[in-house]
Structure formats: C-alpha cells, structure tokens
Amino acid sequence: MASAHAGPGSTYSGTVREPLILCLDTSDGGAVGLLCGEDPLGTERSGDARRHTETLTPMIESVLHGAGITPRDLTAIAVGTGPAPFTGLRVGLVTAMTMGRALGIGVHGVCSLDALGYAALVSAGPDAEVLALTDARRREVYWAHYRPAALADGPAPFDVHTLGGPGVDTPAEVASRFPDPIAEGAVVGRGAALYPDAFAAHAVPDALAAVVDPIVLGRITTARLGSGGDLTTAPRYLRRPDIHAAPGRKRAS
Amino acid sequence: MVQPLVLGIETSCDETGIALTRGLDLLTDVTASSMDDHARFGGIVPEVASRAHLESFVPTLDAALERAEVDLADVDAVAVTAGPGLVGSLTVGVSAAKALAVAIDRPLYGVNHVLGHVAVDALVHGPFPQEFLGLVVSGGHSSLLLVRDIATDVTELGQTLDDAAGEAFDKVGRLLGLPYPGGPHVDRLAQTGDPAAIAFPRGLSRGKDLARHPYDFSFSGLKTAVARVVEGYQDAGQEVPAADIAASFSEAVADVLVTKTLTACEAHGVNTVVIGGGFSANSRLRALAAERLGEAGVTVRIPPIRYCTDNGAMIAALGSAVVAAGLPPSTLDITIDSGMPLTDVLAHA
C-alpha cells in the first residue's frame, strides 16, 4: 500500500488494508463515491443525465485523486444496476465491470432504488415503509417499495427489505397500488416530484429532491457482502428494447 | 526498438471487436457479433446491439488478452472508436475504454471508425505509400478519401449523399425477398444473372450532377429504379427475374464506385487505392476494381474479408498510426460523435 498518499482531510492512512470501495451510479445523473471501511473519502455528482460517457470517468479520477488513492488501491467496486434509462445505465455498468477486470477486484451490483429507499428509512421505525420513485421518462416512473431490514437480534443491517418492485409503470398505476405510503408522505425520489398530483400531496420536500447517494450504495454492498445478499450486476432494464416491425414497403411506381 | 502495444476497441454497430497491435503487427483480433439477434428483425436494432456490447465486452477483452498472451499491464495505449456509429453502441465501447485507461493509467485515443477501415490494410499489406486513395464502402458509409498520412493528413473527396452502398444492397435484398443482411445474398444471386440485362441508372455520373459531385455517390435513385422494375413484373403477373436484376444492380453500384475512384486517381496522380469496409466483400466490386484500376496501372489493396467488416484490428491499427505520429492523447471527457466527420481522426471533448 505504499502507493497511497493521504490527501487533505482524508482518513485513508494507507497502512491498514481497509476495504476501499469505489461506488458508481448512473441511474439518474452520474454519481461517484469512495468508501474506506465505514468512512466516506469523497463524492462527486453530475446532474446531467445525458452526458454520462463524458462525465463519469473524470469524476472517478477526481474522487480518487482527491483522496490520494490510485486505482490499484481499490479493493472492490459497487455499482447501481438501475432501473434506469438504458444508455446511461450501461455507462456505469461497463465502467465498473471493465475497471474491476483491469484491477482484478470484485464488482458488486445494487438496485439503485435501494439506496434511495435506505436513505429515507434510516431514521424511521422498524414498521416504516417508503415508496422510492425515479423518472423512467415516457410518462412513467421506476418504483420500489421498502421497509427497513431487520435481524432477530443485534443492530439493524445497513440494508432495506424490498416489499415490492422494482417496477416501471404510469404514475396513476403506481399511485392506485400504494395509497398508504403516499397518504403518509412516505415517498422519496424525483419521480415523485415529477408527478406531484399522484405522489407529492403529503411528501417532504427534501425527499422529493433526493438522489442516489453512491456512499449509501457502497454501504449496502458492504452489508450484503457480509450477509451473502444479492449483488448481481445484471442491468435492471425493466423494459424490452423498442423494436418496430419494418413497415410494409411503399410502392415506388 | 519494440513498438508500443496498442489495444483497439470497436463497438460502433453490432460487433464487439477487440484487438492488439504492435506497430503493424497484429497480435490478435477477437470479435463477438450480435448479428444473429438482428436478422429476425430485418435490420440492426440499436438497443439489442447495445445490450449485447455490455454483455460481450469483458469476455471479448479476456479472449483477446489470452490469445495474444499479454497482460493488461503490458498495454501502452488504448484506442477506441469514438464515431461515427450508433450512439448506444459507441457509448459502451468508449465508456469501457475510458475505464481501462484510468485503471491501467495509459493514454486514451478516441479515433474515427471510417479511417480505421483504411488503416487496417497496413496490417495486412504493409506500410502505405506516400499518397493513396481510400474507398470505404459499408452498410453505413461510402466515402472516397485522399490520404497522405492516415493519422495526420486525410482529405475527404466525396461521400454518399443518401444511402451507403451496403445499405442499398440490403434494401434491394428485401425487394427481391432475400434474407437479411441482403448484401451477400444479392451478391451470390448476381453471379448467376446477366449484368447487362437491365440498364440501371448511375447516380451523379452525368452532366451537371457529375460536375457538381465528381466524387460523391447516390444510390437512392438506383434502389427506386430497382423497385419500379420489380413492381412492373409483379403487376404484369410475371416472374421477377431476380438474378438478372441483382446482377444489373450490382453492376451499376460497382461501376459508379470504380469509375469515380479511377477519375480521382487520374485527377490526383495517385497510383494506389485501398478499399475497405464491409461492402468491399462484394465480388463484382472486387473484380471490376481489379480489372479497370489494374488496366490504368493502379495498385488495388483490399484486406481479406474478415478485416473489411467491423473489427478491433482496424481501431488498433489506426491507434498505432496515431501513437506513431505523436498525436496528443484524448482527454477522459471526450464525447462520442455519431456523425464524426472524416476530417477528424481523433474525437474532441
């Protein structure tokens, strides 16, 4: 670990081989975080949901550089697997898988909505529920329904328990299916903010502005590595490719 | 001196291609294709191609490294197709190339796919002459280039104003009821027909059109002419003479491509032509180019078919040329450019 240099404000000493996880998500804008054991070492975010290819790798370089870390110091990569619009989602996934291959480290996938759901539930009681919603474009939302993960004894794990989803539907369909969390204002994510009539009547303004925190994604990954939870990196497209049957040919004469 | 080891990545359409070169030595070239997934739709479905690139990328990279018996740590530079091509497909390759460049701390070069179709021939037939013409013909491109240095000095003389040559073949294949992709099927059928049976038009080859567009191509009118002939037979309740139509159509396409290339050779005093791109597999184009350019004393270089279709070797070859020319690497914020102009060998931020 001699190649690591502690940057300003960094807690990374480079002497103890703590897990050092690069956390990526491109389900909305691009987000990059660096997690050393329990400690976040840096985060960067781009709000531009149509320029992932341009912004993601420079943000990775910047976060690593800011923490005085070289890529070879990383021990794992956590990546959001969506659901998300296809092209942007693939930027995060192929970046994670390729870096993982090049560095010889594991790549772990977490449903991006899990991070939104966890952040909303972290201070809630064990019986709380939340509906996480993001923009699926085409007048639809991606959604998932959560309650806190709980063990029979001991501290609650850094994870969510998924009650339903992830899915993609129209706001009206989702609203009719989950009247209770919506009536209680237990919604999180910009999908709710986009369709205030369906979701936002009782919502907390901060929750409507919430985006995926890559550090939360990394912490869920750490919890699942310990518990043997699902860490598949398969993309959650949720929609089939658009395939339009070739139109009947028009006559030329 | 040992030449730099360049990793080339190509994902502009439906082939995931990865290759390794040292100078003009090709160490390996591996391609995974999603062609079979598209055949049932009668054309490339961009989202299907993009999903396949994501699934294929790391396995294809692994296969290339294993076959070349090199480690990623040995790679000196990463070259990737930055355009032109399908946005979703390009995005996967460019994102992966950037990730590699960061992970192994090596320079990145986002290069032009069309120029790669020319560059690859140097791996097969050796160094290029001081000056030559490049004719790139494929399902997406039909371009005539004057090349003094493939990395630093390329002039576009002309290009197609509508359909690419390979695209016209696919469309005519559909008209004749042949399976997708139509190019090879039309070519095979054409070999059994009479190329002089029907006098199909030669686009931009006469009068004012020729004067204004001496080196540009147009295949859209030709395709419509084929449709009219087919409909004429169908309306009369007669059997469509598919082989003669295929042969006459192939003759028209090859004639225009070769005639304009020959004119450009004479106008620029050039005596070597490099033909690349998937459509250079076409047998009539190959025969007519050898015959007419050969008669004029022009050397015709066409790489074997497996290097004419999209592959990583073409990108590694262009990457090698760009590295050898000492061009500055691309920055990590370069953008993909689905319509990347041929005047750009490297992508911009």
mmCIF file of N, CA and C in Angstrom, chain A residues 53-54 57-58 61 71 86-87 90-91 93-95 97-99 101-103 235 237 239-243 249 251-253, chain B residues 41 45 47 50-51 54 57 62 65 72 91-92 94-96 98-100 102-103 175 224 227-228 231 235 332-335:
data_model
loop_
_atom_site.group_PDB
_atom_site.id
_atom_site.type_symbol
_atom_site.label_atom_id
_atom_site.label_comp_id
_atom_site.label_asym_id
_atom_site.label_seq_id
_atom_site.Cartn_x
_atom_site.Cartn_y
_atom_site.Cartn_z
ATOM 1 N N THR A 53 -21.239 9.376 -20.401
ATOM 2 C CA THR A 53 -19.977 8.932 -21.016
ATOM 3 C C THR A 53 -18.887 9.973 -20.820
ATOM 4 N N GLU A 54 -19.289 11.241 -20.896
ATOM 5 C CA GLU A 54 -18.306 12.306 -20.785
ATOM 6 C C GLU A 54 -17.900 12.555 -19.329
ATOM 7 N N THR A 57 -15.965 9.032 -15.953
ATOM 8 C CA THR A 57 -14.555 8.718 -15.688
ATOM 9 C C THR A 57 -13.782 9.910 -15.124
ATOM 10 N N PRO A 58 -13.997 11.124 -15.652
ATOM 11 C CA PRO A 58 -13.329 12.263 -14.997
ATOM 12 C C PRO A 58 -13.715 12.392 -13.515
ATOM 13 N N GLU A 61 -11.673 9.825 -11.588
ATOM 14 C CA GLU A 61 -10.290 10.300 -11.426
ATOM 15 C C GLU A 61 -10.203 11.363 -10.346
ATOM 16 N N PRO A 71 -5.982 3.829 -8.502
ATOM 17 C CA PRO A 71 -6.937 2.749 -8.764
ATOM 18 C C PRO A 71 -6.480 1.405 -8.190
ATOM 19 N N PHE A 86 -31.731 3.149 -20.534
ATOM 20 C CA PHE A 86 -30.746 2.143 -20.933
ATOM 21 C C PHE A 86 -29.320 2.652 -21.115
ATOM 22 N N THR A 87 -29.163 3.678 -21.940
ATOM 23 C CA THR A 87 -27.812 4.045 -22.372
ATOM 24 C C THR A 87 -26.971 4.541 -21.203
ATOM 25 N N ARG A 90 -25.891 1.739 -18.773
ATOM 26 C CA ARG A 90 -24.782 0.913 -19.261
ATOM 27 C C ARG A 90 -23.427 1.567 -19.046
ATOM 28 N N VAL A 91 -23.389 2.907 -19.037
ATOM 29 C CA VAL A 91 -22.110 3.586 -18.812
ATOM 30 C C VAL A 91 -21.543 3.187 -17.451
ATOM 31 N N LEU A 93 -22.339 0.538 -15.622
ATOM 32 C CA LEU A 93 -22.081 -0.903 -15.530
ATOM 33 C C LEU A 93 -20.818 -1.316 -16.275
ATOM 34 N N VAL A 94 -20.646 -0.823 -17.504
ATOM 35 C CA VAL A 94 -19.467 -1.258 -18.261
ATOM 36 C C VAL A 94 -18.197 -0.649 -17.664
ATOM 37 N N THR A 95 -18.323 0.552 -17.098
ATOM 38 C CA THR A 95 -17.174 1.167 -16.430
ATOM 39 C C THR A 95 -16.765 0.329 -15.222
ATOM 40 N N MET A 97 -17.486 -2.891 -14.562
ATOM 41 C CA MET A 97 -17.015 -4.232 -14.928
ATOM 42 C C MET A 97 -15.618 -4.194 -15.541
ATOM 43 N N THR A 98 -15.358 -3.171 -16.355
ATOM 44 C CA THR A 98 -14.053 -3.085 -17.011
ATOM 45 C C THR A 98 -12.962 -2.714 -16.011
ATOM 46 N N MET A 99 -13.262 -1.761 -15.132
ATOM 47 C CA MET A 99 -12.269 -1.420 -14.094
ATOM 48 C C MET A 99 -12.025 -2.621 -13.195
ATOM 49 N N ARG A 101 -12.252 -5.761 -13.938
ATOM 50 C CA ARG A 101 -11.418 -6.727 -14.659
ATOM 51 C C ARG A 101 -9.967 -6.254 -14.691
ATOM 52 N N ALA A 102 -9.770 -4.978 -14.972
ATOM 53 C CA ALA A 102 -8.408 -4.466 -15.102
ATOM 54 C C ALA A 102 -7.662 -4.499 -13.767
ATOM 55 N N LEU A 103 -8.398 -4.296 -12.683
ATOM 56 C CA LEU A 103 -7.760 -4.223 -11.365
ATOM 57 C C LEU A 103 -7.801 -5.558 -10.626
ATOM 58 N N PRO A 235 -28.034 -5.648 -15.530
ATOM 59 C CA PRO A 235 -28.774 -4.383 -15.611
ATOM 60 C C PRO A 235 -30.275 -4.590 -15.406
ATOM 61 N N TYR A 237 -33.102 -3.328 -16.690
ATOM 62 C CA TYR A 237 -33.688 -2.512 -17.760
ATOM 63 C C TYR A 237 -35.193 -2.354 -17.548
ATOM 64 N N ARG A 239 -37.580 -2.757 -19.167
ATOM 65 C CA ARG A 239 -38.346 -2.641 -20.416
ATOM 66 C C ARG A 239 -37.637 -3.440 -21.503
ATOM 67 N N ARG A 240 -38.410 -3.950 -22.424
ATOM 68 C CA ARG A 240 -37.818 -4.635 -23.571
ATOM 69 C C ARG A 240 -37.327 -3.579 -24.561
ATOM 70 N N PRO A 241 -36.361 -3.963 -25.415
ATOM 71 C CA PRO A 241 -35.912 -2.990 -26.422
ATOM 72 C C PRO A 241 -37.087 -2.573 -27.303
ATOM 73 N N ASP A 242 -37.027 -1.321 -27.764
ATOM 74 C CA ASP A 242 -38.035 -0.865 -28.725
ATOM 75 C C ASP A 242 -37.753 -1.519 -30.057
ATOM 76 N N ILE A 243 -38.668 -2.306 -30.510
ATOM 77 C CA ILE A 243 -38.496 -2.922 -31.819
ATOM 78 C C ILE A 243 -39.762 -2.659 -32.607
ATOM 79 N N ARG A 249 -43.591 -2.068 -47.293
ATOM 80 C CA ARG A 249 -42.894 -1.196 -48.223
ATOM 81 C C ARG A 249 -43.892 -0.399 -49.069
ATOM 82 N N ARG A 251 -44.955 1.485 -52.477
ATOM 83 C CA ARG A 251 -44.614 1.293 -53.891
ATOM 84 C C ARG A 251 -43.768 2.441 -54.400
ATOM 85 N N ALA A 252 -42.884 2.144 -55.350
ATOM 86 C CA ALA A 252 -42.062 3.184 -55.955
ATOM 87 C C ALA A 252 -42.717 3.698 -57.231
ATOM 88 N N SER A 253 -43.702 2.974 -57.739
ATOM 89 C CA SER A 253 -44.330 3.395 -59.001
ATOM 90 C C SER A 253 -45.845 3.371 -58.878
ATOM 91 N N PHE B 41 -35.257 -9.358 -37.212
ATOM 92 C CA PHE B 41 -35.948 -8.069 -37.304
ATOM 93 C C PHE B 41 -35.711 -7.406 -38.659
ATOM 94 N N VAL B 45 -31.172 -3.610 -34.629
ATOM 95 C CA VAL B 45 -31.969 -2.942 -33.597
ATOM 96 C C VAL B 45 -30.961 -2.339 -32.610
ATOM 97 N N GLU B 47 -30.910 -0.935 -29.676
ATOM 98 C CA GLU B 47 -30.914 -1.306 -28.266
ATOM 99 C C GLU B 47 -30.458 -2.757 -28.063
ATOM 100 N N SER B 50 -26.708 -2.649 -28.325
ATOM 101 C CA SER B 50 -26.071 -2.036 -27.151
ATOM 102 C C SER B 50 -26.048 -3.004 -25.978
ATOM 103 N N ARG B 51 -27.148 -3.725 -25.767
ATOM 104 C CA ARG B 51 -27.193 -4.692 -24.668
ATOM 105 C C ARG B 51 -26.163 -5.788 -24.892
ATOM 106 N N LEU B 54 -22.620 -4.668 -23.935
ATOM 107 C CA LEU B 54 -22.365 -4.693 -22.486
ATOM 108 C C LEU B 54 -22.039 -6.117 -22.031
ATOM 109 N N PHE B 57 -18.464 -7.301 -23.634
ATOM 110 C CA PHE B 57 -17.212 -6.538 -23.585
ATOM 111 C C PHE B 57 -16.099 -7.239 -22.810
ATOM 112 N N ASP B 62 -11.076 -10.420 -22.393
ATOM 113 C CA ASP B 62 -10.348 -11.567 -21.833
ATOM 114 C C ASP B 62 -9.812 -12.475 -22.937
ATOM 115 N N LEU B 65 -6.778 -10.859 -24.723
ATOM 116 C CA LEU B 65 -5.551 -10.873 -23.916
ATOM 117 C C LEU B 65 -4.974 -12.285 -23.848
ATOM 118 N N LEU B 72 -2.873 -6.974 -19.284
ATOM 119 C CA LEU B 72 -3.305 -5.577 -19.452
ATOM 120 C C LEU B 72 -2.200 -4.601 -19.071
ATOM 121 N N THR B 91 -21.351 4.223 -27.024
ATOM 122 C CA THR B 91 -21.278 4.576 -25.603
ATOM 123 C C THR B 91 -20.634 3.462 -24.780
ATOM 124 N N VAL B 92 -20.972 2.217 -25.095
ATOM 125 C CA VAL B 92 -20.423 1.095 -24.317
ATOM 126 C C VAL B 92 -18.905 1.011 -24.510
ATOM 127 N N VAL B 94 -16.719 3.316 -25.662
ATOM 128 C CA VAL B 94 -15.979 4.492 -25.199
ATOM 129 C C VAL B 94 -15.914 4.507 -23.664
ATOM 130 N N SER B 95 -17.025 4.161 -23.005
ATOM 131 C CA SER B 95 -17.018 4.134 -21.538
ATOM 132 C C SER B 95 -16.027 3.083 -21.029
ATOM 133 N N ALA B 96 -16.026 1.919 -21.677
ATOM 134 C CA ALA B 96 -15.105 0.853 -21.266
ATOM 135 C C ALA B 96 -13.657 1.270 -21.505
ATOM 136 N N LYS B 98 -12.414 4.284 -21.545
ATOM 137 C CA LYS B 98 -12.021 5.275 -20.536
ATOM 138 C C LYS B 98 -11.722 4.583 -19.208
ATOM 139 N N ALA B 99 -12.561 3.604 -18.839
ATOM 140 C CA ALA B 99 -12.350 2.878 -17.586
ATOM 141 C C ALA B 99 -10.999 2.163 -17.606
ATOM 142 N N LEU B 100 -10.677 1.558 -18.748
ATOM 143 C CA LEU B 100 -9.383 0.875 -18.875
ATOM 144 C C LEU B 100 -8.232 1.867 -18.749
ATOM 145 N N VAL B 102 -8.076 4.659 -17.238
ATOM 146 C CA VAL B 102 -7.903 5.094 -15.845
ATOM 147 C C VAL B 102 -7.312 3.963 -15.002
ATOM 148 N N ALA B 103 -7.841 2.760 -15.197
ATOM 149 C CA ALA B 103 -7.426 1.647 -14.341
ATOM 150 C C ALA B 103 -5.958 1.283 -14.556
ATOM 151 N N LEU B 175 -36.285 -6.120 -51.409
ATOM 152 C CA LEU B 175 -37.172 -6.045 -52.578
ATOM 153 C C LEU B 175 -37.267 -7.382 -53.290
ATOM 154 N N THR B 224 -34.673 2.904 -56.065
ATOM 155 C CA THR B 224 -36.044 3.141 -56.517
ATOM 156 C C THR B 224 -36.254 2.558 -57.912
ATOM 157 N N ALA B 227 -36.866 -0.996 -57.576
ATOM 158 C CA ALA B 227 -38.227 -1.239 -57.074
ATOM 159 C C ALA B 227 -39.241 -1.152 -58.216
ATOM 160 N N ARG B 228 -39.065 -0.159 -59.091
ATOM 161 C CA ARG B 228 -40.009 0.010 -60.207
ATOM 162 C C ARG B 228 -39.979 -1.201 -61.133
ATOM 163 N N GLU B 231 -41.723 -4.092 -59.412
ATOM 164 C CA GLU B 231 -43.178 -3.887 -59.404
ATOM 165 C C GLU B 231 -43.775 -4.096 -60.787
ATOM 166 N N ASP B 235 -46.786 -6.514 -61.339
ATOM 167 C CA ASP B 235 -48.069 -6.019 -61.819
ATOM 168 C C ASP B 235 -48.528 -6.774 -63.065
ATOM 169 N N LEU B 332 -10.188 12.437 -20.909
ATOM 170 C CA LEU B 332 -11.194 11.482 -20.442
ATOM 171 C C LEU B 332 -12.620 11.995 -20.629
ATOM 172 N N ASP B 333 -12.764 13.284 -20.957
ATOM 173 C CA ASP B 333 -14.117 13.813 -21.136
ATOM 174 C C ASP B 333 -14.516 13.876 -22.612
ATOM 175 N N ILE B 334 -13.782 13.174 -23.502
ATOM 176 C CA ILE B 334 -14.180 13.201 -24.915
ATOM 177 C C ILE B 334 -15.589 12.650 -25.059
ATOM 178 N N THR B 335 -16.261 13.184 -26.074
ATOM 179 C CA THR B 335 -17.630 12.774 -26.317
ATOM 180 C C THR B 335 -17.665 11.787 -27.475
#
